[in-house]
């Protein structure tokens, strides 16, 4: 059965702590994200507010972390963490778009929308890139 982002209980069996993440899940619902984007976006958010507090955030699609890093030129990368491996580039791009909408709106000073990889995405893994902010 397809999960419905507007029914938070659909995510209870996914191991998502509905109490802890209720506000984030409601924000994702208001943004109209695809249900397949929920868990990877939550995972990236957990890293952004915990492990990499204060770092710049960018969402990228690639085949490997090394490929993603090579597209950033002079940007000082702190870490490249996989968010989700998908079976298709289309799914990866959907997850990236949904995560970007969330981070752009809820982390506006940290989301690096002025950093653009030099090449088009190839592969089907979505990565969250943490970088030094300039």
JSON list of C-alpha atoms in Angstrom, two decimals:
[
{"chain": "A", "resi": 1, "resn": "UNK", "atom": "CA", "xyz": [0.00, 0.00, 0.00]},
{"chain": "A", "resi": 2, "resn": "UNK", "atom": "CA", "xyz": [1.28, 3.47, -0.93]},
{"chain": "A", "resi": 3, "resn": "UNK", "atom": "CA", "xyz": [2.00, 5.70, 2.05]},
{"chain": "A", "resi": 4, "resn": "UNK", "atom": "CA", "xyz": [0.07, 8.95, 2.34]},
{"chain": "A", "resi": 5, "resn": "UNK", "atom": "CA", "xyz": [2.17, 11.88, 3.57]},
{"chain": "A", "resi": 6, "resn": "UNK", "atom": "CA", "xyz": [-1.01, 13.49, 4.91]},
{"chain": "A", "resi": 7, "resn": "UNK", "atom": "CA", "xyz": [-1.64, 10.50, 7.21]},
{"chain": "A", "resi": 8, "resn": "UNK", "atom": "CA", "xyz": [1.25, 10.50, 9.66]},
{"chain": "A", "resi": 9, "resn": "UNK", "atom": "CA", "xyz": [0.21, 7.12, 11.05]},
{"chain": "A", "resi": 10, "resn": "UNK", "atom": "CA", "xyz": [1.21, 5.57, 7.71]},
{"chain": "A", "resi": 11, "resn": "UNK", "atom": "CA", "xyz": [4.81, 6.17, 8.81]},
{"chain": "A", "resi": 12, "resn": "UNK", "atom": "CA", "xyz": [4.56, 4.56, 12.26]},
{"chain": "A", "resi": 13, "resn": "UNK", "atom": "CA", "xyz": [5.63, 1.14, 10.96]},
{"chain": "A", "resi": 14, "resn": "UNK", "atom": "CA", "xyz": [8.60, 2.74, 9.18]},
{"chain": "A", "resi": 15, "resn": "UNK", "atom": "CA", "xyz": [10.37, 3.20, 12.48]},
{"chain": "A", "resi": 16, "resn": "UNK", "atom": "CA", "xyz": [9.92, 6.97, 12.40]},
{"chain": "A", "resi": 17, "resn": "UNK", "atom": "CA", "xyz": [9.37, 8.44, 15.86]},
{"chain": "A", "resi": 18, "resn": "UNK", "atom": "CA", "xyz": [6.07, 10.24, 15.21]},
{"chain": "A", "resi": 19, "resn": "UNK", "atom": "CA", "xyz": [6.26, 12.20, 18.45]},
{"chain": "A", "resi": 20, "resn": "UNK", "atom": "CA", "xyz": [9.81, 13.45, 17.90]},
{"chain": "A", "resi": 21, "resn": "UNK", "atom": "CA", "xyz": [9.30, 14.19, 14.21]},
{"chain": "A", "resi": 22, "resn": "UNK", "atom": "CA", "xyz": [5.64, 15.28, 14.14]},
{"chain": "A", "resi": 23, "resn": "UNK", "atom": "CA", "xyz": [6.50, 18.90, 13.30]},
{"chain": "A", "resi": 24, "resn": "UNK", "atom": "CA", "xyz": [8.90, 17.88, 10.51]},
{"chain": "A", "resi": 25, "resn": "UNK", "atom": "CA", "xyz": [6.40, 15.38, 9.09]},
{"chain": "A", "resi": 26, "resn": "UNK", "atom": "CA", "xyz": [3.71, 18.05, 9.11]},
{"chain": "A", "resi": 27, "resn": "UNK", "atom": "CA", "xyz": [6.08, 20.45, 7.31]},
{"chain": "A", "resi": 28, "resn": "UNK", "atom": "CA", "xyz": [6.85, 17.80, 4.70]},
{"chain": "A", "resi": 29, "resn": "UNK", "atom": "CA", "xyz": [3.13, 17.24, 4.26]},
{"chain": "A", "resi": 30, "resn": "UNK", "atom": "CA", "xyz": [2.48, 20.96, 3.75]},
{"chain": "A", "resi": 31, "resn": "UNK", "atom": "CA", "xyz": [5.26, 21.01, 1.15]},
{"chain": "A", "resi": 32, "resn": "UNK", "atom": "CA", "xyz": [3.58, 18.11, -0.66]},
{"chain": "A", "resi": 33, "resn": "UNK", "atom": "CA", "xyz": [6.64, 15.86, -0.72]},
{"chain": "A", "resi": 34, "resn": "UNK", "atom": "CA", "xyz": [6.43, 12.39, -2.17]},
{"chain": "A", "resi": 35, "resn": "UNK", "atom": "CA", "xyz": [6.13, 9.70, 0.56]},
{"chain": "A", "resi": 36, "resn": "UNK", "atom": "CA", "xyz": [9.35, 8.04, -0.69]},
{"chain": "A", "resi": 37, "resn": "UNK", "atom": "CA", "xyz": [11.22, 11.23, 0.21]},
{"chain": "A", "resi": 38, "resn": "UNK", "atom": "CA", "xyz": [10.20, 11.28, 3.88]},
{"chain": "A", "resi": 39, "resn": "UNK", "atom": "CA", "xyz": [12.72, 8.87, 5.44]},
{"chain": "A", "resi": 40, "resn": "UNK", "atom": "CA", "xyz": [15.77, 10.13, 3.50]},
{"chain": "A", "resi": 41, "resn": "UNK", "atom": "CA", "xyz": [14.87, 13.75, 4.25]},
{"chain": "A", "resi": 42, "resn": "UNK", "atom": "CA", "xyz": [14.43, 12.97, 7.94]},
{"chain": "A", "resi": 43, "resn": "UNK", "atom": "CA", "xyz": [17.78, 11.16, 7.98]},
{"chain": "A", "resi": 44, "resn": "UNK", "atom": "CA", "xyz": [19.50, 14.15, 6.37]},
{"chain": "A", "resi": 45, "resn": "UNK", "atom": "CA", "xyz": [17.78, 16.51, 8.82]},
{"chain": "A", "resi": 46, "resn": "UNK", "atom": "CA", "xyz": [19.00, 14.43, 11.77]},
{"chain": "A", "resi": 47, "resn": "UNK", "atom": "CA", "xyz": [22.58, 14.80, 10.52]},
{"chain": "A", "resi": 48, "resn": "UNK", "atom": "CA", "xyz": [22.10, 18.53, 9.87]},
{"chain": "A", "resi": 49, "resn": "UNK", "atom": "CA", "xyz": [20.85, 19.27, 13.39]},
{"chain": "A", "resi": 50, "resn": "UNK", "atom": "CA", "xyz": [23.16, 16.83, 15.15]},
{"chain": "A", "resi": 51, "resn": "UNK", "atom": "CA", "xyz": [26.39, 15.62, 13.65]},
{"chain": "A", "resi": 52, "resn": "UNK", "atom": "CA", "xyz": [26.96, 18.54, 11.25]},
{"chain": "A", "resi": 53, "resn": "UNK", "atom": "CA", "xyz": [25.35, 21.44, 13.14]},
{"chain": "A", "resi": 54, "resn": "UNK", "atom": "CA", "xyz": [26.17, 24.74, 11.45]},
{"chain": "A", "resi": 55, "resn": "UNK", "atom": "CA", "xyz": [27.57, 23.26, 8.23]},
{"chain": "A", "resi": 56, "resn": "UNK", "atom": "CA", "xyz": [26.21, 24.25, 4.86]},
{"chain": "A", "resi": 57, "resn": "UNK", "atom": "CA", "xyz": [23.85, 21.73, 3.30]},
{"chain": "A", "resi": 58, "resn": "UNK", "atom": "CA", "xyz": [23.48, 20.65, -0.32]},
{"chain": "A", "resi": 59, "resn": "UNK", "atom": "CA", "xyz": [21.56, 17.73, -1.81]},
{"chain": "A", "resi": 60, "resn": "UNK", "atom": "CA", "xyz": [23.22, 15.94, -4.73]},
{"chain": "A", "resi": 61, "resn": "UNK", "atom": "CA", "xyz": [22.59, 12.90, -6.92]},
{"chain": "A", "resi": 62, "resn": "UNK", "atom": "CA", "xyz": [25.40, 10.69, -8.11]},
{"chain": "A", "resi": 63, "resn": "UNK", "atom": "CA", "xyz": [26.74, 7.19, -8.42]},
{"chain": "A", "resi": 64, "resn": "UNK", "atom": "CA", "xyz": [29.35, 7.52, -5.66]},
{"chain": "A", "resi": 65, "resn": "UNK", "atom": "CA", "xyz": [30.43, 10.02, -3.02]},
{"chain": "A", "resi": 66, "resn": "UNK", "atom": "CA", "xyz": [33.72, 10.59, -4.85]},
{"chain": "A", "resi": 67, "resn": "UNK", "atom": "CA", "xyz": [31.83, 11.52, -8.02]},
{"chain": "A", "resi": 68, "resn": "UNK", "atom": "CA", "xyz": [29.72, 14.04, -6.07]},
{"chain": "A", "resi": 69, "resn": "UNK", "atom": "CA", "xyz": [32.79, 15.59, -4.41]},
{"chain": "A", "resi": 70, "resn": "UNK", "atom": "CA", "xyz": [34.54, 16.01, -7.77]},
{"chain": "A", "resi": 71, "resn": "UNK", "atom": "CA", "xyz": [31.69, 18.21, -9.06]},
{"chain": "A", "resi": 72, "resn": "UNK", "atom": "CA", "xyz": [32.02, 20.83, -6.32]},
{"chain": "A", "resi": 73, "resn": "UNK", "atom": "CA", "xyz": [35.25, 22.45, -7.42]},
{"chain": "A", "resi": 74, "resn": "UNK", "atom": "CA", "xyz": [36.58, 24.80, -4.71]},
{"chain": "A", "resi": 75, "resn": "UNK", "atom": "CA", "xyz": [33.85, 24.23, -2.13]},
{"chain": "A", "resi": 76, "resn": "UNK", "atom": "CA", "xyz": [35.32, 22.90, 1.15]},
{"chain": "A", "resi": 77, "resn": "UNK", "atom": "CA", "xyz": [33.43, 19.64, 1.68]},
{"chain": "A", "resi": 78, "resn": "UNK", "atom": "CA", "xyz": [33.13, 18.39, 5.28]},
{"chain": "A", "resi": 79, "resn": "UNK", "atom": "CA", "xyz": [31.28, 15.17, 4.48]},
{"chain": "A", "resi": 80, "resn": "UNK", "atom": "CA", "xyz": [29.18, 13.47, 1.82]},
{"chain": "A", "resi": 81, "resn": "UNK", "atom": "CA", "xyz": [26.57, 11.15, 3.36]},
{"chain": "A", "resi": 82, "resn": "UNK", "atom": "CA", "xyz": [24.24, 8.86, 1.40]},
{"chain": "A", "resi": 83, "resn": "UNK", "atom": "CA", "xyz": [20.56, 9.58, 1.99]},
{"chain": "A", "resi": 84, "resn": "UNK", "atom": "CA", "xyz": [18.95, 6.96, -0.24]},
{"chain": "A", "resi": 85, "resn": "UNK", "atom": "CA", "xyz": [19.88, 4.59, -3.03]},
{"chain": "A", "resi": 86, "resn": "UNK", "atom": "CA", "xyz": [17.08, 4.22, -5.54]},
{"chain": "A", "resi": 87, "resn": "UNK", "atom": "CA", "xyz": [16.41, 2.03, -8.52]},
{"chain": "A", "resi": 88, "resn": "UNK", "atom": "CA", "xyz": [16.12, 4.94, -10.93]},
{"chain": "A", "resi": 89, "resn": "UNK", "atom": "CA", "xyz": [17.51, 8.39, -11.62]},
{"chain": "A", "resi": 90, "resn": "UNK", "atom": "CA", "xyz": [13.92, 9.68, -11.74]},
{"chain": "A", "resi": 91, "resn": "UNK", "atom": "CA", "xyz": [13.26, 8.57, -8.15]},
{"chain": "A", "resi": 92, "resn": "UNK", "atom": "CA", "xyz": [16.60, 10.01, -7.01]},
{"chain": "A", "resi": 93, "resn": "UNK", "atom": "CA", "xyz": [15.78, 13.36, -8.62]},
{"chain": "A", "resi": 94, "resn": "UNK", "atom": "CA", "xyz": [12.33, 13.37, -6.94]},
{"chain": "A", "resi": 95, "resn": "UNK", "atom": "CA", "xyz": [13.88, 12.75, -3.52]},
{"chain": "A", "resi": 96, "resn": "UNK", "atom": "CA", "xyz": [16.47, 15.44, -4.18]},
{"chain": "A", "resi": 97, "resn": "UNK", "atom": "CA", "xyz": [13.79, 17.96, -5.21]},
{"chain": "A", "resi": 98, "resn": "UNK", "atom": "CA", "xyz": [11.67, 17.21, -2.13]},
{"chain": "A", "resi": 99, "resn": "UNK", "atom": "CA", "xyz": [14.65, 17.42, 0.24]},
{"chain": "A", "resi": 100, "resn": "UNK", "atom": "CA", "xyz": [15.78, 20.68, -1.39]},
{"chain": "A", "resi": 101, "resn": "UNK", "atom": "CA", "xyz": [12.32, 22.19, -0.87]},
{"chain": "A", "resi": 102, "resn": "UNK", "atom": "CA", "xyz": [12.43, 21.24, 2.80]},
{"chain": "A", "resi": 103, "resn": "UNK", "atom": "CA", "xyz": [15.98, 22.46, 3.45]},
{"chain": "A", "resi": 104, "resn": "UNK", "atom": "CA", "xyz": [15.56, 25.66, 1.44]},
{"chain": "A", "resi": 105, "resn": "UNK", "atom": "CA", "xyz": [12.53, 26.61, 3.51]},
{"chain": "A", "resi": 106, "resn": "UNK", "atom": "CA", "xyz": [13.53, 25.32, 6.96]},
{"chain": "A", "resi": 107, "resn": "UNK", "atom": "CA", "xyz": [17.31, 25.91, 6.83]},
{"chain": "A", "resi": 108, "resn": "UNK", "atom": "CA", "xyz": [17.49, 29.00, 4.59]},
{"chain": "A", "resi": 109, "resn": "UNK", "atom": "CA", "xyz": [20.80, 30.29, 5.94]},
{"chain": "A", "resi": 110, "resn": "UNK", "atom": "CA", "xyz": [22.43, 26.90, 5.70]},
{"chain": "A", "resi": 111, "resn": "UNK", "atom": "CA", "xyz": [21.10, 25.54, 2.42]},
{"chain": "A", "resi": 112, "resn": "UNK", "atom": "CA", "xyz": [23.74, 26.19, -0.23]},
{"chain": "A", "resi": 113, "resn": "UNK", "atom": "CA", "xyz": [21.59, 27.08, -3.20]},
{"chain": "A", "resi": 114, "resn": "UNK", "atom": "CA", "xyz": [24.47, 29.17, -4.57]},
{"chain": "A", "resi": 115, "resn": "UNK", "atom": "CA", "xyz": [26.59, 26.02, -5.01]},
{"chain": "A", "resi": 116, "resn": "UNK", "atom": "CA", "xyz": [25.86, 24.15, -8.20]},
{"chain": "A", "resi": 117, "resn": "UNK", "atom": "CA", "xyz": [27.67, 20.98, -9.23]},
{"chain": "A", "resi": 118, "resn": "UNK", "atom": "CA", "xyz": [29.52, 21.35, -12.50]},
{"chain": "A", "resi": 119, "resn": "UNK", "atom": "CA", "xyz": [27.82, 18.42, -14.21]},
{"chain": "A", "resi": 120, "resn": "UNK", "atom": "CA", "xyz": [24.39, 16.86, -14.54]},
{"chain": "A", "resi": 121, "resn": "UNK", "atom": "CA", "xyz": [23.55, 14.13, -12.03]},
{"chain": "A", "resi": 122, "resn": "UNK", "atom": "CA", "xyz": [24.43, 10.58, -12.98]},
{"chain": "A", "resi": 123, "resn": "UNK", "atom": "CA", "xyz": [23.56, 7.58, -10.86]},
{"chain": "A", "resi": 124, "resn": "UNK", "atom": "CA", "xyz": [20.74, 6.87, -8.50]},
{"chain": "A", "resi": 125, "resn": "UNK", "atom": "CA", "xyz": [22.04, 7.64, -5.01]},
{"chain": "A", "resi": 126, "resn": "UNK", "atom": "CA", "xyz": [20.93, 10.80, -3.23]},
{"chain": "A", "resi": 127, "resn": "UNK", "atom": "CA", "xyz": [23.61, 12.35, -1.02]},
{"chain": "A", "resi": 128, "resn": "UNK", "atom": "CA", "xyz": [23.52, 15.13, 1.52]},
{"chain": "A", "resi": 129, "resn": "UNK", "atom": "CA", "xyz": [26.68, 17.19, 1.24]},
{"chain": "A", "resi": 130, "resn": "UNK", "atom": "CA", "xyz": [27.87, 19.12, 4.28]},
{"chain": "A", "resi": 131, "resn": "UNK", "atom": "CA", "xyz": [30.28, 21.93, 3.46]},
{"chain": "A", "resi": 132, "resn": "UNK", "atom": "CA", "xyz": [31.89, 24.98, 4.98]},
{"chain": "A", "resi": 133, "resn": "UNK", "atom": "CA", "xyz": [29.79, 28.06, 4.49]},
{"chain": "A", "resi": 134, "resn": "UNK", "atom": "CA", "xyz": [31.52, 31.05, 2.93]}
]
